[in-house]
Backbone as JSON, one array per atom type, in Angstrom:
{
  "sequence": "XXXXXXXXXXXXXXXXXXXXXXXXXXXXXXXXXXXXXXXXXXXXXXXXXXXXXXXXXXXXXXXXXXXXXXXXXXXXXXXXXXXXXXXXXXXXXXXXXXXXXXXXXXXXXXXXXXXXXXXXXXXXXXXXXXXXXXXXXXXXXXXXXXXXXXXXXXXXXXXXXXXXXXXXXXXXXXXXXXXXXXXXXXXXXXXXXXXXXXXXXXXXXXXXXXXXXXXXXXXXXXXXXXXXXXXXXXXXX",
  "N": [[-1.41, 12.65, -40.31], [1.24, 11.16, -38.4], [0.44, 8.6, -38.88], [0.34, 7.58, -41.17], [2.67, 8.0, -41.86], [3.99, 6.3, -40.76], [3.98, 2.8, -42.63], [5.91, 3.75, -44.22], [8.0, 4.05, -42.3], [8.69, 1.66, -41.89], [8.94, 0.22, -43.38], [11.72, 0.87, -43.64], [12.9, -0.68, -41.96], [13.89, -2.99, -42.82], [14.96, -2.3, -44.84], [16.61, -0.55, -44.94], [19.78, 2.3, -44.41], [21.9, 1.14, -42.07], [21.58, 2.79, -40.11], [19.99, 4.72, -40.84], [17.5, 2.31, -40.6], [18.13, 2.36, -37.25], [16.62, 5.28, -36.53], [14.53, 4.92, -38.32], [13.51, 2.93, -36.06], [13.76, 4.23, -33.95], [11.64, 6.62, -34.14], [9.65, 5.37, -34.4], [9.56, 3.88, -32.18], [8.37, 6.28, -30.49], [6.69, 7.27, -31.92], [4.62, 5.14, -30.91], [4.49, 5.64, -28.88], [2.16, 5.42, -25.49], [0.05, 6.09, -26.82], [-2.76, 4.84, -28.22], [-3.28, 3.73, -30.61], [-1.49, 4.18, -32.93], [0.04, 1.93, -31.7], [-1.7, -0.19, -32.78], [-1.67, 0.38, -35.09], [1.32, -0.06, -35.86], [2.08, -1.98, -34.97], [0.16, -3.9, -37.24], [1.42, -3.02, -39.89], [3.51, -4.72, -39.96], [6.21, -4.2, -38.48], [6.56, -5.37, -35.99], [8.39, -7.99, -36.22], [10.95, -7.0, -37.98], [11.82, -5.33, -35.83], [12.83, -7.51, -34.27], [14.71, -8.4, -35.15], [16.79, -6.5, -35.07], [16.77, -6.22, -32.59], [18.69, -8.77, -33.01], [20.93, -8.07, -34.01], [21.67, -5.62, -34.52], [23.02, -2.83, -34.18], [24.83, -0.96, -31.01], [23.29, 0.56, -30.11], [20.91, 0.72, -31.37], [19.63, -1.45, -30.9], [19.2, -1.12, -28.67], [17.04, 1.44, -28.65], [14.92, -0.55, -30.22], [14.2, -1.81, -28.38], [13.09, -0.36, -26.78], [11.08, 0.92, -28.75], [10.17, -1.41, -27.96], [8.91, -1.94, -25.23], [7.3, 0.2, -25.66], [5.09, -0.75, -27.27], [4.05, -2.66, -26.28], [2.23, -2.27, -24.42], [-0.08, -3.03, -25.41], [-2.28, -5.67, -25.21], [-2.75, -7.27, -26.84], [-0.34, -6.65, -29.05], [1.56, -7.9, -26.58], [1.5, -10.89, -26.82], [2.19, -10.87, -29.56], [4.5, -9.61, -29.83], [6.07, -11.41, -28.08], [5.37, -14.06, -29.87], [7.13, -13.65, -32.35], [9.61, -13.59, -31.47], [10.9, -11.74, -29.21], [11.35, -12.49, -26.27], [14.04, -13.68, -25.89], [15.95, -11.81, -26.98], [15.53, -9.97, -25.93], [15.75, -11.03, -22.81], [18.87, -11.69, -23.31], [20.14, -8.95, -23.22], [19.54, -8.04, -20.61], [21.8, -8.39, -19.32], [23.73, -8.05, -21.17], [23.66, -5.71, -22.63], [23.99, -1.95, -22.98], [23.57, 0.96, -20.32], [21.47, 2.28, -20.45], [20.24, 0.4, -22.6], [19.73, -1.95, -20.97], [17.6, -0.9, -18.73], [16.14, -0.11, -20.38], [15.43, -2.9, -21.72], [14.5, -4.52, -19.26], [11.84, -3.1, -18.81], [10.52, -3.58, -21.6], [9.91, -6.22, -20.92], [9.29, -5.91, -18.43], [6.42, -5.24, -18.92], [5.23, -7.34, -21.3], [5.69, -9.25, -19.45], [3.12, -9.17, -18.31], [1.26, -10.75, -20.55], [-0.01, -13.94, -19.51], [0.48, -16.29, -20.78], [3.25, -14.95, -22.0], [4.51, -14.96, -18.84], [5.89, -17.56, -18.26], [7.51, -18.21, -20.58], [9.58, -16.57, -21.09], [10.81, -16.61, -17.74], [12.05, -19.09, -19.34], [13.5, -18.48, -20.63], [15.25, -17.54, -19.85], [15.19, -14.94, -17.05], [14.64, -14.77, -14.73], [17.54, -14.58, -13.38], [18.7, -12.92, -13.6], [17.45, -10.34, -13.26], [16.96, -10.21, -10.52], [19.79, -9.6, -10.12], [19.53, -7.25, -11.35], [18.11, -5.71, -9.34], [19.52, -5.6, -7.26], [22.49, -4.78, -8.78], [21.92, -2.8, -9.76], [20.64, 0.23, -11.6], [18.17, 3.14, -10.35], [15.94, 3.21, -11.41], [16.23, 0.5, -12.94], [15.85, -1.08, -10.89], [13.46, -0.1, -9.84], [12.04, -1.28, -12.62], [12.8, -3.65, -12.29], [12.05, -4.78, -10.21], [9.71, -4.72, -11.09], [8.77, -6.48, -13.46], [9.53, -8.33, -11.95], [7.66, -8.81, -10.23], [5.27, -9.18, -11.59], [6.02, -11.5, -12.98], [5.31, -13.29, -10.88], [3.27, -14.05, -10.97], [2.84, -16.85, -11.42], [2.89, -19.71, -9.97], [5.33, -21.68, -10.64], [7.02, -19.89, -10.98], [7.2, -18.38, -8.74], [8.84, -20.11, -7.07], [11.09, -20.01, -8.09], [11.64, -17.63, -8.51], [11.8, -16.93, -5.31], [14.0, -18.63, -5.25], [16.26, -18.18, -6.89], [17.5, -15.92, -4.82], [15.6, -13.23, -4.66], [14.28, -12.7, -2.83], [15.74, -11.5, -0.79], [17.14, -8.7, -1.52], [14.39, -7.72, -2.64], [13.36, -7.19, -0.21], [15.05, -5.02, 0.76], [14.66, -3.02, -0.92], [11.85, -1.71, -0.72], [12.84, -0.17, 1.48], [14.84, 1.82, 0.49], [14.09, 2.52, -2.22], [12.51, 4.01, -4.96], [9.46, 5.56, -4.89], [7.42, 3.71, -6.68], [9.49, 1.6, -6.73], [9.14, 0.65, -4.31], [6.77, 0.09, -4.15], [6.47, -1.57, -6.51], [7.92, -3.87, -5.35], [6.67, -4.47, -2.48], [4.47, -4.9, -3.7], [5.52, -7.63, -5.03], [6.06, -9.15, -3.04], [4.36, -9.56, -1.24], [3.02, -11.46, -3.69], [4.68, -13.43, -3.81], [3.8, -14.37, -1.1], [2.34, -16.4, -1.55], [3.26, -18.46, -1.52], [3.87, -21.16, 0.83], [6.33, -21.43, 2.03], [8.02, -19.07, 0.5], [6.5, -17.13, 2.36], [8.25, -17.35, 5.29], [10.4, -17.46, 4.32], [9.69, -14.88, 3.68], [9.21, -13.49, 5.64], [11.25, -13.68, 7.25], [13.86, -12.5, 6.33], [12.92, -9.79, 7.29], [10.56, -8.11, 6.45], [9.1, -7.23, 7.45], [9.24, -4.81, 9.14], [9.58, -2.7, 7.61], [7.18, -2.43, 6.1], [5.46, -2.4, 7.82], [6.16, -0.01, 8.37], [6.3, 1.69, 5.69], [3.26, 1.4, 5.46], [2.43, 3.43, 7.0], [3.59, 6.32, 5.7], [4.19, 5.3, 3.2], [2.9, 6.86, -0.64], [-0.29, 6.26, -1.46], [-0.67, 3.94, -3.73], [1.34, 2.67, -2.57], [0.81, 2.19, 0.29], [-0.95, 0.34, 0.08], [-0.28, -2.12, -1.36], [1.6, -3.31, 0.75], [-0.06, -3.3, 3.05], [-1.65, -5.29, 2.05], [0.32, -7.14, 1.7], [1.38, -7.15, 4.28], [-0.97, -9.1, 4.94], [-0.63, -10.86, 4.08], [1.82, -12.98, 4.91]],
  "CA": [[-0.16, 12.33, -40.77], [1.47, 10.38, -38.34], [-0.55, 6.77, -39.6], [0.61, 7.83, -42.98], [4.31, 7.45, -41.68], [3.98, 4.12, -40.94], [4.56, 1.98, -43.56], [7.43, 3.96, -44.77], [9.34, 3.74, -41.26], [8.34, 0.1, -41.09], [9.91, -0.49, -44.5], [13.08, 1.52, -43.91], [13.53, -1.32, -40.95], [14.04, -4.26, -43.5], [15.96, -1.88, -46.28], [17.65, 0.94, -45.21], [21.53, 1.51, -44.21], [21.86, 0.9, -40.49], [21.71, 4.34, -39.2], [18.36, 4.37, -41.14], [16.99, 1.6, -39.18], [18.01, 3.18, -35.98], [15.64, 6.46, -36.93], [13.52, 4.53, -38.34], [13.3, 2.36, -35.03], [13.26, 5.77, -32.96], [10.16, 7.58, -34.62], [8.17, 4.47, -34.19], [9.33, 3.86, -30.97], [8.39, 7.48, -30.62], [4.81, 6.94, -32.22], [4.27, 4.07, -30.54], [4.32, 5.67, -27.25], [1.09, 6.01, -25.03], [-0.64, 5.88, -28.28], [-3.63, 3.06, -28.58], [-4.13, 3.69, -32.14], [-0.58, 4.31, -33.65], [0.38, 0.65, -31.16], [-2.14, -0.99, -33.14], [-1.3, 0.07, -36.39], [2.59, 0.22, -36.62], [2.13, -3.54, -35.41], [-0.6, -4.35, -37.89], [2.57, -2.59, -40.83], [4.33, -5.37, -39.93], [6.94, -3.83, -37.21], [7.7, -6.55, -35.21], [9.8, -8.96, -36.93], [11.9, -6.48, -37.95], [12.17, -4.6, -34.8], [13.1, -8.28, -33.28], [15.8, -8.35, -35.83], [17.18, -5.25, -33.99], [17.12, -6.55, -30.82], [19.43, -9.3, -32.1], [21.6, -7.85, -35.07], [21.75, -4.64, -34.68], [23.66, -1.84, -33.16], [23.71, -1.13, -30.16], [22.55, 2.17, -30.06], [19.75, -0.59, -32.34], [19.42, -2.37, -29.81], [18.09, 0.0, -27.08], [15.89, 1.74, -29.23], [14.38, -1.24, -30.2], [14.1, -2.83, -26.5], [12.67, 1.04, -26.4], [9.77, 0.2, -29.56], [8.85, -3.28, -27.34], [8.61, -1.73, -24.32], [5.85, 1.56, -25.78], [4.26, -1.39, -28.01], [3.25, -4.15, -25.34], [1.33, -1.67, -23.29], [-0.85, -3.51, -26.13], [-2.37, -6.68, -24.83], [-2.28, -8.04, -28.43], [1.19, -6.76, -29.22], [2.05, -8.89, -26.05], [1.68, -11.81, -27.61], [2.57, -10.99, -30.94], [5.6, -9.71, -29.88], [6.7, -12.66, -28.11], [5.63, -15.23, -31.35], [8.06, -13.26, -33.4], [10.4, -14.19, -30.89], [11.95, -10.89, -29.02], [12.2, -12.15, -25.79], [14.88, -14.41, -25.22], [17.29, -11.05, -27.08], [15.29, -8.58, -24.8], [16.68, -11.41, -21.33], [19.8, -11.07, -23.3], [20.06, -7.75, -22.96], [19.47, -7.61, -19.73], [23.16, -8.76, -18.94], [25.21, -8.05, -22.37], [23.47, -4.81, -23.43], [24.53, -0.74, -22.63], [23.21, 0.55, -19.45], [20.25, 2.31, -21.17], [19.93, -1.03, -23.12], [19.55, -2.64, -19.83], [16.95, -0.14, -18.43], [14.87, -0.62, -21.16], [15.35, -4.27, -22.01], [13.52, -4.88, -18.3], [10.36, -2.24, -19.31], [10.23, -4.3, -22.03], [9.88, -7.05, -20.14], [7.61, -6.43, -17.49], [5.02, -5.41, -19.69], [5.33, -7.92, -21.59], [4.99, -9.84, -18.1], [0.97, -9.0, -18.06], [0.63, -12.01, -19.85], [0.39, -15.17, -18.72], [1.87, -17.06, -21.46], [4.89, -14.8, -21.68], [5.53, -15.84, -17.77], [6.36, -19.0, -18.41], [8.58, -17.52, -21.49], [10.36, -14.82, -20.08], [11.45, -17.41, -17.15], [12.16, -20.2, -19.98], [14.55, -17.75, -21.75], [16.59, -17.45, -18.03], [15.05, -13.7, -17.34], [15.06, -14.49, -13.21], [17.99, -14.39, -12.43], [19.44, -11.59, -13.96], [16.57, -9.33, -12.61], [17.51, -11.19, -9.59], [21.3, -8.74, -10.21], [19.05, -5.75, -11.5], [17.9, -5.11, -8.16], [20.71, -5.48, -6.41], [23.63, -3.84, -8.79], [21.38, -1.61, -11.24], [20.17, 1.65, -11.4], [17.23, 3.57, -9.68], [15.37, 2.96, -12.44], [16.7, -0.4, -13.5], [15.61, -1.29, -10.06], [11.85, 0.12, -10.44], [11.69, -2.39, -13.5], [12.91, -5.29, -12.21], [10.83, -4.98, -8.99], [7.96, -4.75, -11.74], [8.8, -7.28, -14.06], [9.15, -9.89, -10.95], [5.68, -9.14, -9.48], [4.1, -10.21, -12.47], [6.25, -12.82, -12.97], [5.12, -13.88, -9.43], [1.53, -14.74, -10.5], [3.28, -17.79, -11.89], [2.68, -20.3, -8.74], [6.64, -21.86, -10.56], [8.13, -18.63, -10.98], [7.45, -17.42, -7.07], [9.68, -21.07, -6.0], [12.35, -19.7, -9.48], [12.34, -15.84, -7.99], [12.93, -17.56, -4.24], [15.58, -19.76, -5.46], [17.22, -16.7, -7.94], [17.59, -14.98, -4.22], [15.12, -12.17, -5.12], [13.92, -12.13, -1.22], [16.41, -9.88, 0.4], [17.07, -7.58, -2.51], [13.2, -6.91, -2.55], [13.01, -6.39, 0.89], [15.78, -3.54, 1.26], [13.55, -2.05, -1.91], [11.22, -1.64, 0.5], [13.43, 1.14, 2.07], [15.96, 2.64, -0.35], [13.94, 1.94, -3.59], [11.7, 4.84, -5.59], [8.25, 5.46, -4.64], [7.05, 3.12, -8.03], [9.67, 0.39, -6.7], [8.07, 0.24, -3.44], [5.1, 0.18, -4.7], [6.35, -2.91, -7.13], [9.06, -4.6, -4.26], [5.98, -4.99, -1.97], [3.3, -6.15, -4.19], [5.85, -9.02, -5.46], [6.57, -9.86, -1.67], [2.48, -9.73, -1.25], [2.47, -12.27, -4.39], [5.58, -14.26, -3.36], [4.27, -15.4, -0.32], [1.66, -17.12, -1.41], [3.96, -19.93, -1.11], [3.78, -20.81, 1.96], [8.1, -21.21, 1.96], [8.44, -17.72, 1.17], [6.33, -16.46, 3.12], [8.92, -17.81, 6.17], [11.78, -16.6, 4.13], [10.21, -13.4, 3.67], [9.46, -12.52, 7.22], [13.12, -13.82, 8.06], [14.05, -11.13, 5.31], [12.43, -8.49, 7.68], [9.62, -7.06, 5.65], [7.34, -6.91, 8.22], [9.37, -3.34, 10.14], [9.75, -1.43, 6.65], [5.47, -3.25, 5.46], [4.44, -1.56, 9.28], [6.52, 1.77, 8.24], [5.41, 1.95, 4.68], [1.94, 1.47, 5.56], [2.18, 4.68, 7.75], [4.99, 7.0, 5.18], [4.34, 5.47, 1.77], [1.83, 6.32, -1.0], [-1.46, 5.03, -1.67], [-0.32, 2.69, -3.71], [2.43, 1.39, -1.4], [0.17, 1.89, 1.43], [-1.96, -0.54, -0.75], [0.28, -3.36, -1.56], [1.91, -3.09, 2.28], [-0.91, -3.89, 3.41], [-1.72, -6.59, 1.7], [1.7, -8.22, 2.04], [1.79, -7.99, 5.51], [-1.82, -9.56, 5.59], [-0.67, -12.21, 3.29], [2.16, -13.08, 5.76]],
  "C": [[0.66, 11.33, -40.32], [0.98, 8.77, -38.78], [0.59, 6.49, -40.65], [2.29, 8.05, -42.69], [4.68, 6.71, -41.54], [4.77, 3.39, -41.37], [5.83, 2.29, -43.9], [8.55, 4.1, -43.53], [9.27, 2.1, -41.29], [9.18, -0.64, -42.47], [11.24, -0.03, -44.44], [13.77, 0.27, -42.66], [13.88, -2.43, -42.0], [15.24, -3.08, -44.55], [16.54, -0.67, -46.13], [19.19, 1.15, -44.32], [20.4, 1.36, -41.86], [21.73, 2.04, -39.07], [20.1, 4.82, -39.38], [16.93, 3.74, -40.98], [16.95, 1.95, -38.01], [17.36, 4.04, -35.74], [15.14, 5.61, -36.94], [12.71, 3.9, -37.06], [12.79, 3.35, -33.7], [12.15, 5.69, -32.9], [9.35, 6.3, -34.42], [7.74, 3.92, -32.62], [8.45, 4.8, -30.21], [6.34, 7.93, -30.4], [4.25, 6.07, -31.46], [3.44, 4.27, -28.63], [3.04, 6.48, -26.01], [-0.37, 6.53, -26.01], [-1.32, 4.77, -28.55], [-3.37, 3.1, -30.15], [-2.93, 3.69, -33.01], [0.25, 2.64, -33.01], [-0.19, -0.88, -32.31], [-1.39, -1.32, -35.07], [0.35, -0.15, -37.02], [2.53, -1.91, -35.94], [0.97, -3.96, -36.26], [0.24, -4.25, -39.84], [3.93, -3.77, -41.04], [6.02, -4.77, -39.11], [7.58, -4.53, -36.76], [8.82, -7.59, -35.38], [10.69, -7.96, -37.78], [12.76, -5.87, -36.81], [12.87, -6.07, -34.1], [15.0, -7.97, -34.19], [17.4, -7.6, -34.99], [17.61, -5.72, -33.12], [18.95, -7.72, -31.66], [20.98, -9.01, -32.99], [21.84, -6.26, -35.25], [22.66, -3.66, -33.8], [23.6, -1.73, -31.58], [23.05, -0.65, -29.41], [20.72, 1.27, -30.91], [19.06, -0.96, -31.6], [17.86, -1.65, -28.4], [17.21, 0.17, -27.5], [14.7, 0.63, -29.71], [13.89, -2.01, -29.26], [12.78, -1.55, -26.39], [11.17, 0.43, -26.69], [9.11, -0.93, -28.41], [7.82, -2.94, -26.38], [7.04, -0.61, -24.1], [5.1, 0.56, -26.74], [3.89, -2.18, -26.86], [2.83, -3.55, -24.19], [-0.11, -2.32, -24.19], [-1.27, -4.86, -25.64], [-2.24, -7.57, -26.21], [-1.23, -8.15, -28.81], [1.83, -8.06, -28.44], [2.14, -10.4, -26.81], [2.19, -12.06, -29.24], [4.39, -10.89, -30.82], [6.77, -10.81, -29.15], [6.57, -13.94, -28.94], [6.6, -14.63, -31.95], [9.3, -13.5, -32.61], [11.59, -13.42, -29.91], [11.49, -11.19, -27.11], [12.99, -13.25, -25.2], [15.7, -12.92, -25.57], [16.5, -10.49, -26.18], [16.87, -8.57, -23.41], [18.49, -11.28, -21.98], [20.62, -9.61, -22.79], [20.26, -7.27, -21.21], [21.26, -7.69, -18.9], [24.24, -7.74, -19.84], [24.63, -6.4, -22.52], [24.42, -3.19, -22.75], [23.61, -0.56, -21.48], [21.21, 0.95, -20.06], [19.28, 1.35, -22.01], [18.74, -2.01, -22.24], [17.57, -2.73, -19.14], [15.59, -0.52, -19.2], [14.4, -1.63, -21.5], [13.97, -4.97, -20.78], [12.11, -4.06, -18.17], [10.14, -3.03, -19.96], [9.42, -5.91, -21.34], [8.87, -7.32, -19.31], [6.66, -5.75, -18.16], [4.77, -6.86, -20.19], [5.18, -9.26, -20.64], [3.73, -9.66, -18.28], [0.47, -10.32, -18.73], [0.59, -13.21, -19.6], [1.23, -16.58, -19.4], [3.31, -16.94, -21.38], [5.38, -15.09, -20.11], [6.35, -16.07, -18.09], [7.59, -18.68, -19.66], [9.25, -17.05, -21.28], [10.88, -15.75, -19.14], [12.01, -18.31, -17.85], [13.71, -19.26, -20.81], [15.67, -16.79, -20.42], [16.15, -15.65, -17.43], [15.29, -13.89, -15.42], [15.54, -14.15, -12.63], [18.86, -13.13, -12.94], [18.61, -10.08, -14.31], [16.62, -9.64, -11.17], [18.69, -9.65, -9.49], [20.79, -7.69, -10.07], [19.19, -6.03, -10.16], [18.49, -5.56, -6.97], [22.63, -4.45, -7.61], [22.85, -2.78, -9.78], [21.1, -0.14, -10.63], [18.95, 2.15, -10.33], [16.02, 3.05, -10.48], [15.22, 1.62, -13.58], [15.91, -0.97, -12.37], [14.36, -1.22, -9.26], [11.27, -1.41, -11.57], [12.13, -3.9, -13.54], [11.97, -5.52, -11.42], [10.0, -5.32, -10.03], [7.71, -5.42, -12.29], [9.1, -8.52, -13.3], [7.84, -9.8, -10.24], [5.6, -9.54, -10.54], [4.43, -11.59, -12.97], [5.89, -14.07, -11.75], [3.61, -14.24, -9.48], [1.89, -15.99, -10.55], [3.76, -18.56, -10.74], [4.81, -21.44, -9.34], [7.22, -20.88, -10.52], [8.32, -17.86, -9.43], [8.2, -18.86, -6.43], [10.94, -20.64, -6.88], [12.52, -18.48, -8.84], [12.76, -16.26, -6.48], [14.46, -17.37, -4.75], [16.85, -18.72, -5.97], [18.01, -15.62, -6.67], [17.17, -13.46, -4.39], [14.58, -11.14, -4.07], [13.9, -10.99, -0.77], [16.36, -9.0, -0.24], [15.62, -6.62, -2.83], [12.59, -5.76, -1.12], [13.78, -4.86, 1.45], [14.93, -2.65, -0.05], [12.77, -1.42, -1.31], [11.25, 0.01, 1.45], [14.19, 2.03, 1.28], [15.7, 2.65, -1.8], [12.93, 3.7, -4.28], [10.63, 4.73, -4.83], [7.25, 4.5, -5.29], [8.02, 1.69, -7.5], [9.31, -0.07, -5.51], [7.52, -0.31, -3.3], [5.37, -1.89, -5.41], [6.97, -3.92, -5.82], [6.9, -5.35, -3.64], [4.17, -5.44, -2.25], [4.43, -7.49, -4.34], [6.35, -9.74, -4.39], [4.93, -10.23, -1.03], [2.43, -11.6, -2.09], [3.12, -13.46, -4.21], [5.03, -15.36, -2.41], [2.7, -15.77, 0.09], [1.76, -18.82, -1.09], [4.61, -19.93, 0.25], [5.71, -20.66, 2.47], [8.68, -19.86, 1.73], [7.75, -17.26, 1.51], [7.25, -16.79, 4.46], [9.7, -16.9, 5.35], [11.47, -15.13, 3.82], [9.8, -12.27, 4.72], [10.85, -13.03, 7.97], [14.07, -12.67, 7.51], [14.31, -10.07, 6.3], [12.04, -7.71, 6.87], [9.5, -6.73, 6.52], [7.44, -5.37, 8.89], [8.87, -2.17, 9.01], [8.23, -1.91, 6.23], [5.29, -1.92, 6.37], [5.1, -0.24, 8.69], [5.99, 2.32, 6.78], [3.47, 2.64, 5.13], [1.03, 3.37, 6.27], [3.19, 6.03, 6.43], [4.8, 6.99, 4.07], [3.02, 5.65, 1.08], [0.79, 6.1, -1.06], [-1.15, 4.0, -1.8], [0.44, 1.64, -3.21], [1.42, 1.03, -0.15], [-0.89, 0.61, 1.33], [-1.94, -1.68, -0.24], [1.07, -3.61, -0.06], [1.48, -3.96, 2.69], [-1.68, -5.48, 2.81], [-0.69, -7.81, 1.82], [1.89, -8.75, 3.38], [0.38, -9.29, 5.8], [-1.69, -11.2, 4.94], [0.54, -13.15, 3.79], [2.2, -13.85, 6.96]]
}
């Protein structure tokens, strides 16, 4: 029944009223959430290009819902490629600074998922995401900080991005998150610092920013995931 609903919902994305488009995007976002079969079916039904159009020309509510849809669809590795090729990355980056709070959070979440693809890491950086993500590390909500740190963690696997992330001022707020963030934010921050430290200049900056004491503290008090990332980060410094 769910799969049968997907083609008419996709059709509404292009032919419906503004409200119908928003509702269709919301339904597709829900169908894509945690359901791998639906993620494939939604992409195959042609939903991605009209969702990109909503990101650029939709209402504020539609933009937020399109960002949610992309965050859910981008769990799928093939969709990561399709979404990027359809042009979603620049408008998602724009939402980091121009969207409503909900839109910003979901744009950061979508970019975190998309950054799992190596080509996307470069494209996301080229679109100007790094300074906007670093800004969220300091000024965002707890969830925005979590997703921003997660996105930077994935972007940092690219060696050019390691330099750009440090130059954008990410290291001090990442160190701050080791003590002030949610458990997931702490894990993402520790992992980001670990990967950034593969650059020797960054490793020096991370030590100077005071990362060692909070990383040691996380070894004793963090969750299993946090403890593992903190240990590797300390090893890399």
